[in-house]
Amino acid sequence: MSNVKKFVFVNRKAPYGTIYALEALEVVLITAAFDQDVSLVFMDDGVYQLKRGQQTQAIENKNFSPVYRALEGYDVEKLYVEREALAARALTEDDLLVPVTVLSSAELGALIDSQDVVLSF
Amino acid sequence: MKFGILVNEGPYQHQASDTAYQFCKAVLAKGWQVQRVFFYHDGVNNATKLTEPPQDDRNIVQRWSRLAEEHDIDLVVCVAAALRRGIREDNLAPGFRISGLGQLVESGIQADRLVVFGD
Amino acid sequence: MLHIINKSPLERSALDSCLRTAGGGAILLIEDAVYAATRGHAAAARIEEALARFAVYALTPDLAARGVADRLIDGVTPVDYGGFVELVAEHPASHSWL
């Protein structure tokens, strides 16, 4: 177990406009497969990744939002969302497609501080 | 001390690859180790030998190849990101190899520090 | 934690997001983020405030490349690439705010 590190993925970008959110998710899944301690943070426009009701047919992009719902099956259960980021975008927890823990900016900062490896996409 | 490096952007478009390269040189100058450089997202474009910059510009791809050769550094290109962008074994510059994302996670586990360079 | 910022605060929210969430540690400004630490810049006041909570550094080669090395605000420490490496080594982890 000495090889288990705490990885946090800080998602600050919206989906589809760029590929970062999708490719970040690919790293999350692999990190979970390595039995690491994985946390996901969604702040700034990253909270849009979790918005319910994404319909991507007309832009001919793969809708990867169902993957967030499947994370639980990979033992990735620590999803944190910044309260201030939701409020700034007129979103509430009910708008999100998975259960999350909503934290204040300062609480999120402390959480990121406690991690061994920080990957921001 | 062992450093893992992640490069998320391609050459020339962003400064990320330049800064990562200078960082690696500074690590080596201190007698420390670059455990691996992992190229992800558009960063995989750092690995193509088809790059031909103008004569008066730096050759970012060759610079990585030379660093790998002189200091035995592992340059790894993410296979999924590479295939998406047309980077394959047959257009890979010397010193680079294609492998899976597990190599990035391994870097996070094995290196003392993982430093990310991107947009 | 070493917070690495590489974007101009007039273009992206990385610096503001870092200052909003992080409690302390060190901030290293590189690439286009170095403009934030120049005298009279719209973000300079934020950097000066941040000096109460963070040690703030700026990468000299990036300041020089952009013609602003002579405008660095007081309290921000210039570092070269070797200094960058030392900062990463001194902190248990680094966070690149991409």
Coordinates of C-alpha atoms in Angstrom, one line a residue, chain A:
Chain A
M1 CA 0.0 0.0 0.0
S2 CA 3.0 2.3 0.2
N3 CA 2.6 3.0 -3.5
V4 CA -0.8 4.6 -3.0
K5 CA -0.7 8.4 -3.6
K6 CA -3.4 10.9 -3.3
F7 CA -4.2 12.2 -6.8
V8 CA -6.5 15.2 -7.3
F9 CA -7.8 16.2 -10.7
V10 CA -8.7 19.8 -10.9
N11 CA -11.2 20.4 -13.7
R12 CA -11.6 24.1 -14.6
K13 CA -12.7 23.9 -18.2
A14 CA -16.1 23.4 -19.9
P15 CA -16.7 20.3 -22.0
Y16 CA -16.7 20.3 -25.9
G17 CA -15.2 23.7 -26.5
T18 CA -11.8 22.0 -25.9
I19 CA -10.8 18.3 -25.4
Y20 CA -9.3 18.8 -22.0
A21 CA -12.4 17.6 -20.0
L22 CA -12.7 14.4 -22.0
E23 CA -9.0 13.5 -21.9
A24 CA -8.8 14.4 -18.2
L25 CA -11.5 11.8 -17.6
E26 CA -9.4 9.2 -19.4
V27 CA -6.5 9.9 -17.0
V28 CA -8.9 9.6 -14.0
L29 CA -10.1 6.1 -15.1
I30 CA -6.5 4.9 -15.6
T31 CA -5.4 6.3 -12.2
A32 CA -8.3 4.5 -10.6
A33 CA -7.2 1.3 -12.3
F34 CA -3.8 1.7 -10.6
D35 CA -5.7 1.7 -7.2
Q36 CA -4.7 5.2 -6.3
D37 CA -6.6 7.5 -4.0
V38 CA -8.5 9.7 -6.6
S39 CA -10.4 12.9 -6.0
L40 CA -12.0 15.1 -8.6
V41 CA -12.5 18.8 -8.2
F42 CA -14.8 20.9 -10.4
M43 CA -14.4 24.6 -10.2
D44 CA -14.7 27.6 -12.6
D45 CA -16.2 26.4 -15.9
G46 CA -15.3 22.9 -15.0
V47 CA -18.7 22.6 -13.2
Y48 CA -20.4 22.6 -16.6
Q49 CA -18.9 19.2 -17.2
L50 CA -21.4 17.8 -14.7
K51 CA -24.5 19.7 -16.1
R52 CA -27.5 17.4 -16.7
G53 CA -29.1 17.0 -20.1
Q54 CA -26.1 17.3 -22.4
Q55 CA -27.2 16.5 -26.0
T56 CA -24.3 16.4 -28.4
Q57 CA -25.9 14.9 -31.6
A58 CA -26.0 18.1 -33.5
I59 CA -22.4 19.0 -32.9
E60 CA -21.4 15.4 -33.8
N61 CA -19.3 15.0 -30.6
K62 CA -19.4 12.0 -28.3
N63 CA -21.5 12.8 -25.2
F64 CA -19.1 11.7 -22.5
S65 CA -21.1 13.0 -19.6
P66 CA -22.5 9.5 -18.7
V67 CA -18.9 8.5 -17.8
Y68 CA -19.2 10.7 -14.7
R69 CA -22.1 8.5 -13.6
A70 CA -20.0 5.4 -14.2
L71 CA -17.1 6.6 -12.0
E72 CA -18.6 5.0 -9.0
G73 CA -18.0 1.6 -10.6
Y74 CA -14.3 2.4 -10.7
D75 CA -14.3 3.3 -7.0
V76 CA -14.0 7.0 -7.9
E77 CA -16.5 8.5 -5.4
K78 CA -14.9 11.7 -4.2
L79 CA -16.3 14.5 -6.4
Y80 CA -16.1 18.0 -5.1
V81 CA -17.7 21.1 -6.6
E82 CA -17.0 24.7 -5.7
R83 CA -20.1 26.4 -4.3
E84 CA -19.0 29.8 -5.6
A85 CA -18.5 28.4 -9.1
L86 CA -22.1 27.0 -9.1
A87 CA -23.6 30.2 -7.9
A88 CA -21.7 32.3 -10.5
R89 CA -23.2 30.1 -13.2
A90 CA -26.8 30.0 -11.8
L91 CA -26.5 26.3 -11.2
T92 CA -27.5 24.3 -8.1
E93 CA -26.7 20.7 -7.1
D94 CA -30.0 19.6 -8.7
D95 CA -28.6 20.6 -12.1
L96 CA -25.7 18.1 -11.8
L97 CA -25.9 14.6 -13.2
V98 CA -24.1 12.9 -10.2
P99 CA -24.1 13.2 -6.5
V100 CA -21.2 15.6 -5.4
T101 CA -19.9 17.2 -2.3
V102 CA -20.3 21.0 -2.5
L103 CA -17.5 22.9 -0.8
S104 CA -16.6 26.5 -0.3
S105 CA -13.5 27.9 -2.2
A106 CA -11.5 27.8 1.0
E107 CA -12.5 24.2 1.8
L108 CA -11.5 23.2 -1.8
G109 CA -8.2 24.9 -1.4
A110 CA -7.5 23.0 1.8
L111 CA -8.5 19.7 0.1
I112 CA -6.1 20.3 -2.8
D113 CA -3.4 21.2 -0.4
S114 CA -3.7 17.8 1.2
Q115 CA -2.9 15.9 -2.0
D116 CA 0.3 14.3 -3.3
V117 CA -0.2 14.9 -7.0
V118 CA -2.3 17.7 -8.5
L119 CA -3.3 17.4 -12.2
S120 CA -5.2 20.3 -13.6
F121 CA -6.8 20.1 -17.0

